[in-house]
mmCIF file of C-alpha atoms in Angstrom:
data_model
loop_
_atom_site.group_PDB
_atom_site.id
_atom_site.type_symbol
_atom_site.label_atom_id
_atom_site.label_comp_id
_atom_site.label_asym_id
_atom_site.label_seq_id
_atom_site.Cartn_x
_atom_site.Cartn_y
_atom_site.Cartn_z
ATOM 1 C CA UNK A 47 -5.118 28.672 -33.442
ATOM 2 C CA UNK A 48 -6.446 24.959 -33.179
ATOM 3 C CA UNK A 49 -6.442 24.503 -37.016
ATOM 4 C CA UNK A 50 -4.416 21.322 -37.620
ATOM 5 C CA UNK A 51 -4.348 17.926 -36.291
ATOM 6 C CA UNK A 52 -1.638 17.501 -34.050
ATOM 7 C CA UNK A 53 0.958 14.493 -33.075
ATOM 8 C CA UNK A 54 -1.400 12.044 -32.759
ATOM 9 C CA UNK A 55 -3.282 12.651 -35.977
ATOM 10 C CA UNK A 56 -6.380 14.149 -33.952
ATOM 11 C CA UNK A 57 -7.810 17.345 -35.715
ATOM 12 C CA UNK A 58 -8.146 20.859 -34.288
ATOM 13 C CA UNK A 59 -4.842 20.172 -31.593
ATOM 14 C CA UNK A 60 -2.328 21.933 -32.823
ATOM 15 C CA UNK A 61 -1.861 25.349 -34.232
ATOM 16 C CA UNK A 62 -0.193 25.943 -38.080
ATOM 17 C CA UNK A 63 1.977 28.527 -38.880
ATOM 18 C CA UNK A 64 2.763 29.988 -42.737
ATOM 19 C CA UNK A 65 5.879 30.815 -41.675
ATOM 20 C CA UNK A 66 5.250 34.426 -42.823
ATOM 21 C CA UNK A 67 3.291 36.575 -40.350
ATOM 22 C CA UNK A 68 1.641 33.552 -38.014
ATOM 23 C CA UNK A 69 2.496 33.612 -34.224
ATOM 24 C CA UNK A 70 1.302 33.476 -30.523
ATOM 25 C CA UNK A 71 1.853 36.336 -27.925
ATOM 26 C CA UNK A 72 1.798 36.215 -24.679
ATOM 27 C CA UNK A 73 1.916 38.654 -22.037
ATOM 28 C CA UNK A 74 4.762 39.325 -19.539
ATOM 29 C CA UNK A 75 4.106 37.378 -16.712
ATOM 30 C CA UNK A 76 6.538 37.185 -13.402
ATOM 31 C CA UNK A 77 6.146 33.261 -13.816
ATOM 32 C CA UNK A 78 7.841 33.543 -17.051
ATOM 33 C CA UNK A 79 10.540 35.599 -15.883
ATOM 34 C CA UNK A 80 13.608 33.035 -14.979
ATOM 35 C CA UNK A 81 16.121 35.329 -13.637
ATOM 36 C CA UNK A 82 19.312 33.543 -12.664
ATOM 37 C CA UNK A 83 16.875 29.737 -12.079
ATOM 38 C CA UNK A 84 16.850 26.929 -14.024
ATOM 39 C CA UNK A 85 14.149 26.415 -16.535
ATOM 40 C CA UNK A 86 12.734 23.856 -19.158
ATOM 41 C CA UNK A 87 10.528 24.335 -22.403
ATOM 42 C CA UNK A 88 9.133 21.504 -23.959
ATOM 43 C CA UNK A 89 6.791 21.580 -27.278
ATOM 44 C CA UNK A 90 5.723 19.396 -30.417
ATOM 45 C CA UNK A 91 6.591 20.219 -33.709
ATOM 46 C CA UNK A 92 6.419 19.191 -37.148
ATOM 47 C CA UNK A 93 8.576 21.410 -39.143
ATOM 48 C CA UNK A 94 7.978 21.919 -43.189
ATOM 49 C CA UNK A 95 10.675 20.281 -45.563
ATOM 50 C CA UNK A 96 12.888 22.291 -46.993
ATOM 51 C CA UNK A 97 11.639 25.201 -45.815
ATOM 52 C CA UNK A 98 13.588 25.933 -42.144
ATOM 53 C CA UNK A 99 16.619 28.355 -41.505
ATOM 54 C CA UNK A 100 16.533 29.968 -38.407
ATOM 55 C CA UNK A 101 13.169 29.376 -37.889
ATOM 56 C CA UNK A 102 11.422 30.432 -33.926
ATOM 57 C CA UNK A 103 9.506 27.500 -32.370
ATOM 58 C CA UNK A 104 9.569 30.418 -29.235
ATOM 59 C CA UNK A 105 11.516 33.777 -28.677
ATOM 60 C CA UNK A 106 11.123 36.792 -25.922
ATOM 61 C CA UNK A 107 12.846 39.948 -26.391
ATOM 62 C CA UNK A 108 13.962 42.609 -23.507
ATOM 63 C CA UNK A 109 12.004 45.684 -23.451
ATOM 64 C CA UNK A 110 15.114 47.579 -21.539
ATOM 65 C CA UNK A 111 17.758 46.871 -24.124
ATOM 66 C CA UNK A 112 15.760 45.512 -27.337
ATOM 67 C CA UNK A 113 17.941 42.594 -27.346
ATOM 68 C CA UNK A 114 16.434 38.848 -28.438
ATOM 69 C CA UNK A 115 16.858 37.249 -24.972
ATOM 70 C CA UNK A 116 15.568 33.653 -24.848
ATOM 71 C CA UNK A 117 15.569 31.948 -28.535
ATOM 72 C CA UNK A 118 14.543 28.646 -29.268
ATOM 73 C CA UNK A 119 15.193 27.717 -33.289
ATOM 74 C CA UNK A 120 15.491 24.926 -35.836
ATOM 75 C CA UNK A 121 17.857 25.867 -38.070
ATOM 76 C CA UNK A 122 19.259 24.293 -41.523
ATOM 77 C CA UNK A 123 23.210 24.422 -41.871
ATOM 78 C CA UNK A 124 22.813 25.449 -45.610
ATOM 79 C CA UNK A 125 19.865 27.803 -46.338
ATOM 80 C CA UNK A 126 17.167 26.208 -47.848
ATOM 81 C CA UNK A 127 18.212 22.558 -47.370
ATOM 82 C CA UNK A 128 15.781 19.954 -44.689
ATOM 83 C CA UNK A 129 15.492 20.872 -41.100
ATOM 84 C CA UNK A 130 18.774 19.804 -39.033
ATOM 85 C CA UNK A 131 18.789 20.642 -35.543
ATOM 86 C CA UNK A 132 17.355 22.417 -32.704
ATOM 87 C CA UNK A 133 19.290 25.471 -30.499
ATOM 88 C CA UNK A 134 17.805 26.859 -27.327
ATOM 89 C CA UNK A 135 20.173 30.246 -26.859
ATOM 90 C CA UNK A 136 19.950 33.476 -24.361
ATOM 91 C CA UNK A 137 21.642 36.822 -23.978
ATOM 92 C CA UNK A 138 22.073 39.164 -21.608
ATOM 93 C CA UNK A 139 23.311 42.568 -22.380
ATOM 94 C CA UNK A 140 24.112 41.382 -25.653
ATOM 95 C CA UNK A 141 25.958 38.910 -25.044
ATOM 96 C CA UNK A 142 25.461 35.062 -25.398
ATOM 97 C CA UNK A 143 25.113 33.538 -21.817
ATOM 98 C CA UNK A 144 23.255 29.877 -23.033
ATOM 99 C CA UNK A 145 23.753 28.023 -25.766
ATOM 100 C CA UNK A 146 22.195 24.502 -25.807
ATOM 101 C CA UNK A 147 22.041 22.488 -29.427
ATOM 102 C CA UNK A 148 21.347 19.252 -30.611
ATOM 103 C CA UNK A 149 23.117 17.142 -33.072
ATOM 104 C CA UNK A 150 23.119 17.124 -36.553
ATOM 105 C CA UNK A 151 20.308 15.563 -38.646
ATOM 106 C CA UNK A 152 18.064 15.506 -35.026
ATOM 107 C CA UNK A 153 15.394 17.472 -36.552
ATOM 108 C CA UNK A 154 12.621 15.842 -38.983
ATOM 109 C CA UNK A 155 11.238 17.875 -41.622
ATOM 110 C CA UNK A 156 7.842 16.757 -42.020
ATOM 111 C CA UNK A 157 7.231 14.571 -39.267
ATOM 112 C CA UNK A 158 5.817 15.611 -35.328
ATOM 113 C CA UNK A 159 8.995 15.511 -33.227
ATOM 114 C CA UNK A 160 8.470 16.019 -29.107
ATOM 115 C CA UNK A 161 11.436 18.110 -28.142
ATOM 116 C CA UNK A 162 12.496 18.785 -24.398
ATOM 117 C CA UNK A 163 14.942 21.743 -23.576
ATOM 118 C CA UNK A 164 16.617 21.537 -20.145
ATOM 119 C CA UNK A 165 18.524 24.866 -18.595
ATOM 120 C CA UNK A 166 20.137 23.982 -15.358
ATOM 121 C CA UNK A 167 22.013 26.884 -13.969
ATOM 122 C CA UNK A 168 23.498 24.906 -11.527
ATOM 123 C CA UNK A 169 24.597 21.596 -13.293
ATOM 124 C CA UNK A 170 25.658 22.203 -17.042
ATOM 125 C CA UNK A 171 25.990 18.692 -17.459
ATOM 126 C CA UNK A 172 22.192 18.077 -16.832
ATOM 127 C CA UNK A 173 21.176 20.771 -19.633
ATOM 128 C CA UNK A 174 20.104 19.235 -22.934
ATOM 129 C CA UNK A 175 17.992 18.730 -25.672
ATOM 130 C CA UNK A 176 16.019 15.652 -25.497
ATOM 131 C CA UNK A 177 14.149 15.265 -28.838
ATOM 132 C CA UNK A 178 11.610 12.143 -29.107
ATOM 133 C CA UNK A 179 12.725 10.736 -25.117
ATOM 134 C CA UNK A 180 16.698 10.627 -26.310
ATOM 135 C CA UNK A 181 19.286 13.138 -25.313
ATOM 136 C CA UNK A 182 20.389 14.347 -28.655
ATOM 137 C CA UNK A 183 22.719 17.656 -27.040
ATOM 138 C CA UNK A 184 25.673 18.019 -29.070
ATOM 139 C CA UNK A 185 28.775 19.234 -27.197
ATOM 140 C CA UNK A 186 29.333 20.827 -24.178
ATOM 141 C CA UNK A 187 26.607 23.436 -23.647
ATOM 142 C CA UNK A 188 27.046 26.854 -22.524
ATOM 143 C CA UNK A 189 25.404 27.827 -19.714
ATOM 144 C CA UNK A 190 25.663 30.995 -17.059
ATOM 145 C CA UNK A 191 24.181 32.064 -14.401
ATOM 146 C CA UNK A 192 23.558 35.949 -15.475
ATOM 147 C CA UNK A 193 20.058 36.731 -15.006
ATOM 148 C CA UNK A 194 17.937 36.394 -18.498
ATOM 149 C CA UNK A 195 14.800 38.054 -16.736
ATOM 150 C CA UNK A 196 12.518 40.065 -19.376
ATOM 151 C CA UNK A 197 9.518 41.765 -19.587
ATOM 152 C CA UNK A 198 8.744 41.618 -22.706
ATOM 153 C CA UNK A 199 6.164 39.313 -24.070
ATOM 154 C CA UNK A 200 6.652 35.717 -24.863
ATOM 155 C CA UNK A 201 6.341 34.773 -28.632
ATOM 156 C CA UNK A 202 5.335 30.989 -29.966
ATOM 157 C CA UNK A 203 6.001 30.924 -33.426
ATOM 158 C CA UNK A 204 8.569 33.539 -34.353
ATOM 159 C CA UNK A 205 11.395 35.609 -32.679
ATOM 160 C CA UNK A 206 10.629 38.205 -30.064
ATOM 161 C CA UNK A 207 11.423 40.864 -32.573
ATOM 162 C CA UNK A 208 8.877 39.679 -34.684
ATOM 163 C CA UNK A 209 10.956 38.370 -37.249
ATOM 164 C CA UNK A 210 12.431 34.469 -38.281
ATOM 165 C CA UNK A 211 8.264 33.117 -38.377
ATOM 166 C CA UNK A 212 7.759 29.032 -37.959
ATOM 167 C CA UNK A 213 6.959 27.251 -40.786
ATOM 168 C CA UNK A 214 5.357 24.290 -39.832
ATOM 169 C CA UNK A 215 2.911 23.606 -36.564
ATOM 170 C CA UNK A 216 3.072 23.318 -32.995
ATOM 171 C CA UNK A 217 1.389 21.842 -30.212
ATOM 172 C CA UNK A 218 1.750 20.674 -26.245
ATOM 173 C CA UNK A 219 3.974 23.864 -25.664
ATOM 174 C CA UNK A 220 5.424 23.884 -21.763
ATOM 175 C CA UNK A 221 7.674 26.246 -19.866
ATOM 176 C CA UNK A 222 8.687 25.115 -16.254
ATOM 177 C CA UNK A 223 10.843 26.956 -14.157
ATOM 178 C CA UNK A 224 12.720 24.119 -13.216
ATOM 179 C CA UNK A 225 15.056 21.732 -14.615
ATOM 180 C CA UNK A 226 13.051 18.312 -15.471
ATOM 181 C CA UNK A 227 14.857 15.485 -14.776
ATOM 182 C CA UNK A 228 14.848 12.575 -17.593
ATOM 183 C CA UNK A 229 12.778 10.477 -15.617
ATOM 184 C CA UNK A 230 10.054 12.905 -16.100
ATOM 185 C CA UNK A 231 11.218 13.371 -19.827
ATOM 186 C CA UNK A 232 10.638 9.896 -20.741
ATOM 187 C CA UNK A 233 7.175 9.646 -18.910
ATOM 188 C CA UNK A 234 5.892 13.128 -20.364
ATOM 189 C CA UNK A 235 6.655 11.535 -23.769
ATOM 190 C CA UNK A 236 5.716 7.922 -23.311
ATOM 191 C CA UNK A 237 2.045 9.412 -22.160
ATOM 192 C CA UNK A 238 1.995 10.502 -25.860
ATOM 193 C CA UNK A 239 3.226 8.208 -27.890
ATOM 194 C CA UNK A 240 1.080 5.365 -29.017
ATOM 195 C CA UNK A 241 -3.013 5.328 -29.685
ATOM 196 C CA UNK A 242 -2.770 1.480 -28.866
ATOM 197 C CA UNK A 243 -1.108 0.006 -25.696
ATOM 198 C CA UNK A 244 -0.607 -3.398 -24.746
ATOM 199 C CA UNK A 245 -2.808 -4.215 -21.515
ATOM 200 C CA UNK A 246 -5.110 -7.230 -20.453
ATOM 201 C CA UNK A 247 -7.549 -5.259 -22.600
ATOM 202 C CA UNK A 248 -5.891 -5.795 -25.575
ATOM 203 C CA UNK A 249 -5.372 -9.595 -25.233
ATOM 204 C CA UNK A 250 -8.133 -11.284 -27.595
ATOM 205 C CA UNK A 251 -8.719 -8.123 -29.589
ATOM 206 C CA UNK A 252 -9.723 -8.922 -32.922
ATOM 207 C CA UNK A 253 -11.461 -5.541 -33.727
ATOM 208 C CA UNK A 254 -11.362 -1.963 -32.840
ATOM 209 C CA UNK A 255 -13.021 1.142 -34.996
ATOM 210 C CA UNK A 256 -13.149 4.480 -33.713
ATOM 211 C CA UNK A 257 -15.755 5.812 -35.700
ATOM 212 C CA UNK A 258 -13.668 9.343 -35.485
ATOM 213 C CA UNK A 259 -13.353 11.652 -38.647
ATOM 214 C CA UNK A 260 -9.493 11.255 -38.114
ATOM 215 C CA UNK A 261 -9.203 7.013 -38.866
ATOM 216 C CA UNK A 262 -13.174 6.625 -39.939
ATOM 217 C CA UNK A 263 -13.687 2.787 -39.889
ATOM 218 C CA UNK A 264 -10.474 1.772 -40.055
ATOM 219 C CA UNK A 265 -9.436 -1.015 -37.570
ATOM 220 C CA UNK A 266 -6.960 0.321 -35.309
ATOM 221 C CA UNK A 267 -5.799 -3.057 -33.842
ATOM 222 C CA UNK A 268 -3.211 -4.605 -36.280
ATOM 223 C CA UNK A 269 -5.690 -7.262 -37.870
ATOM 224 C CA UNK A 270 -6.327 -4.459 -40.940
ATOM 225 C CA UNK A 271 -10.129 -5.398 -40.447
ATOM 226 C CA UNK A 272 -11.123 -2.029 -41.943
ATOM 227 C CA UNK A 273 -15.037 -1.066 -42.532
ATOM 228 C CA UNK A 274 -16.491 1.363 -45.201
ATOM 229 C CA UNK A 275 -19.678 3.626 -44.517
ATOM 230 C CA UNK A 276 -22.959 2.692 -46.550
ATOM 231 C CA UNK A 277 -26.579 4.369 -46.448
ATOM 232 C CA UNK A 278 -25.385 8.014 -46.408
ATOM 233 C CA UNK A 279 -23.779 7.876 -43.251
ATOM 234 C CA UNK A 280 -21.013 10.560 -42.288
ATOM 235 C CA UNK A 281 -18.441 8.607 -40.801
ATOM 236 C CA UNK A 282 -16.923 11.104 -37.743
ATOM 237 C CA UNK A 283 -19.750 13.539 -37.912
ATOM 238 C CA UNK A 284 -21.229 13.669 -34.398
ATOM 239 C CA UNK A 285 -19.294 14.535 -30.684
ATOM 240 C CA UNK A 286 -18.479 11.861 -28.368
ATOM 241 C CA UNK A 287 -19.210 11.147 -24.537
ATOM 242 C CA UNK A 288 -16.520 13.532 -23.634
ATOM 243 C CA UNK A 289 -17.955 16.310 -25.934
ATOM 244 C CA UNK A 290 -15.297 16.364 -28.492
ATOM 245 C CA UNK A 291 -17.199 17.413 -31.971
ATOM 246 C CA UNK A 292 -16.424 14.827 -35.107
ATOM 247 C CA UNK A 293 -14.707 11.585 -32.589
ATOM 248 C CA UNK A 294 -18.171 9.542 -32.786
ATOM 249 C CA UNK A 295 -20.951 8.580 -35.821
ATOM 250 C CA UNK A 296 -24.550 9.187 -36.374
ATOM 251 C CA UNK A 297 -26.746 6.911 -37.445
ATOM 252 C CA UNK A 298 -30.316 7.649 -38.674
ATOM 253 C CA UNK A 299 -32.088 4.692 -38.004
ATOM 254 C CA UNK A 300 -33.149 4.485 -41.829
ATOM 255 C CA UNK A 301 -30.361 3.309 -43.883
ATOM 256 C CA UNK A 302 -27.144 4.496 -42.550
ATOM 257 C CA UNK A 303 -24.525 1.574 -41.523
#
């Protein structure tokens, strides 16, 4: 886990998966149990190209009745083509009670995509699939209000049977038992979105270098004022005020600049 930089390019956030045998279990936990409630599960992703067809961002399966109860896939239309869309779905005794899916061509092989799934029992018409901050829910979904409670354990990365493995990785993954609203959507994924933000700090900036292993001595304002490392210095090498290992430089005091 931890072995891939993650949405916003910073290493060690976000988990790959080969898409073979890779995935995340976690135990059965009464929090994770929605019954008849509403619930949301949000996540980042950046599926492979090419390589997606019924693939399992997330799955649980029932312990009672060995059925796949909550399922949350990208899926191609035509095996073996890009990534096209995203499909939250859940049984209960075997038979389909949710079905939420976005539209065609909403998932991005081979780029991070934030995608949002909202279940609300109560309100059909406030569950969707918000992918990047935009609604992207195709149709009408289906959605009952049979309970979908499990104990089985929660899976990241494949289906609850074990099967259908993620190729690709994933970060940021969030289950609520409520329904966000998309209020809270749009802030969760405007908190994420860009390194630089316009503020009164950023008025008169000429120059800006990180020093990180992740943009080295680039300039990150949009001047292009970009630096190169000299003297033997490793540019990213050393762990910044917050303690976060290869986001600051070393210098020796000899020759390093």
């Amino acid at each position: 886990a931890g072995d891939s930089a993650d949405q916003k390019n910073q290493a060690g956030r976000a988990t790959s998966f080969d898409g073979s045998d890779d995935y995340v279990s976690v135990a059965d936990n009464s929090a994770l149990n929605f019954g008849t409630g509403d619930f949301t599960i949000a996540f980042w992703a950046n599926s492979i190209v090419g390589a997606i067809n019924d693939d399992y961002v997330f799955g649980t399966k029932n312990v009672a009745d060995s059925n796949e109860l909550i399922e949350v896939f990208a899926f191609a239309l035509v095996d073996g083509q890009a990534p096209d869309r995203y499909n939250l779905r859940a049984n209960s005794g075997g038979s389909e009670v949710i079905n939420i899916i976005s539209t065609s061509n909403s998932l991005i092989g081979g780029s991070w995509q934030n995608v949002v799934i909202v279940c609300d029992r109560d309100a059909v018409a406030n569950s969707k699939i918000y992918i990047d901050g935009i609604n992207k829910t195709s149709g009408t979904p289906t959605v009952s209000t049979l309970s979908i409670s499990t104990t089985g354990s929660k899976i990241i990365g494949a289906k609850g049977s074990l099967v259908s493995f993620f190729q690709g990785s994933i970060s940021d993954v969030h289950v609520y038992n409520r329904a966000l609203s998309a209020t809270e959507i749009t802030s969760s994924y405007n908190s994420y979105r860009p390194k630089y933000q316009i503020s009164s700090l950023q008025k008169g900036l000429v120059g800006h270098w990180a020093l990180d292993s992740t943009t080295g001595a680039n300039d990150l304002t949009p001047n292009g004022n970009n630096g190169t490392g000299a003297g033997g210095v490793t540019i990213g090498g050393a762990t910044d005020q917050h303690g976060q290992a290869n986001r600051a430089t070393s210098f020796d005091g000899s020759g390093d600049y």
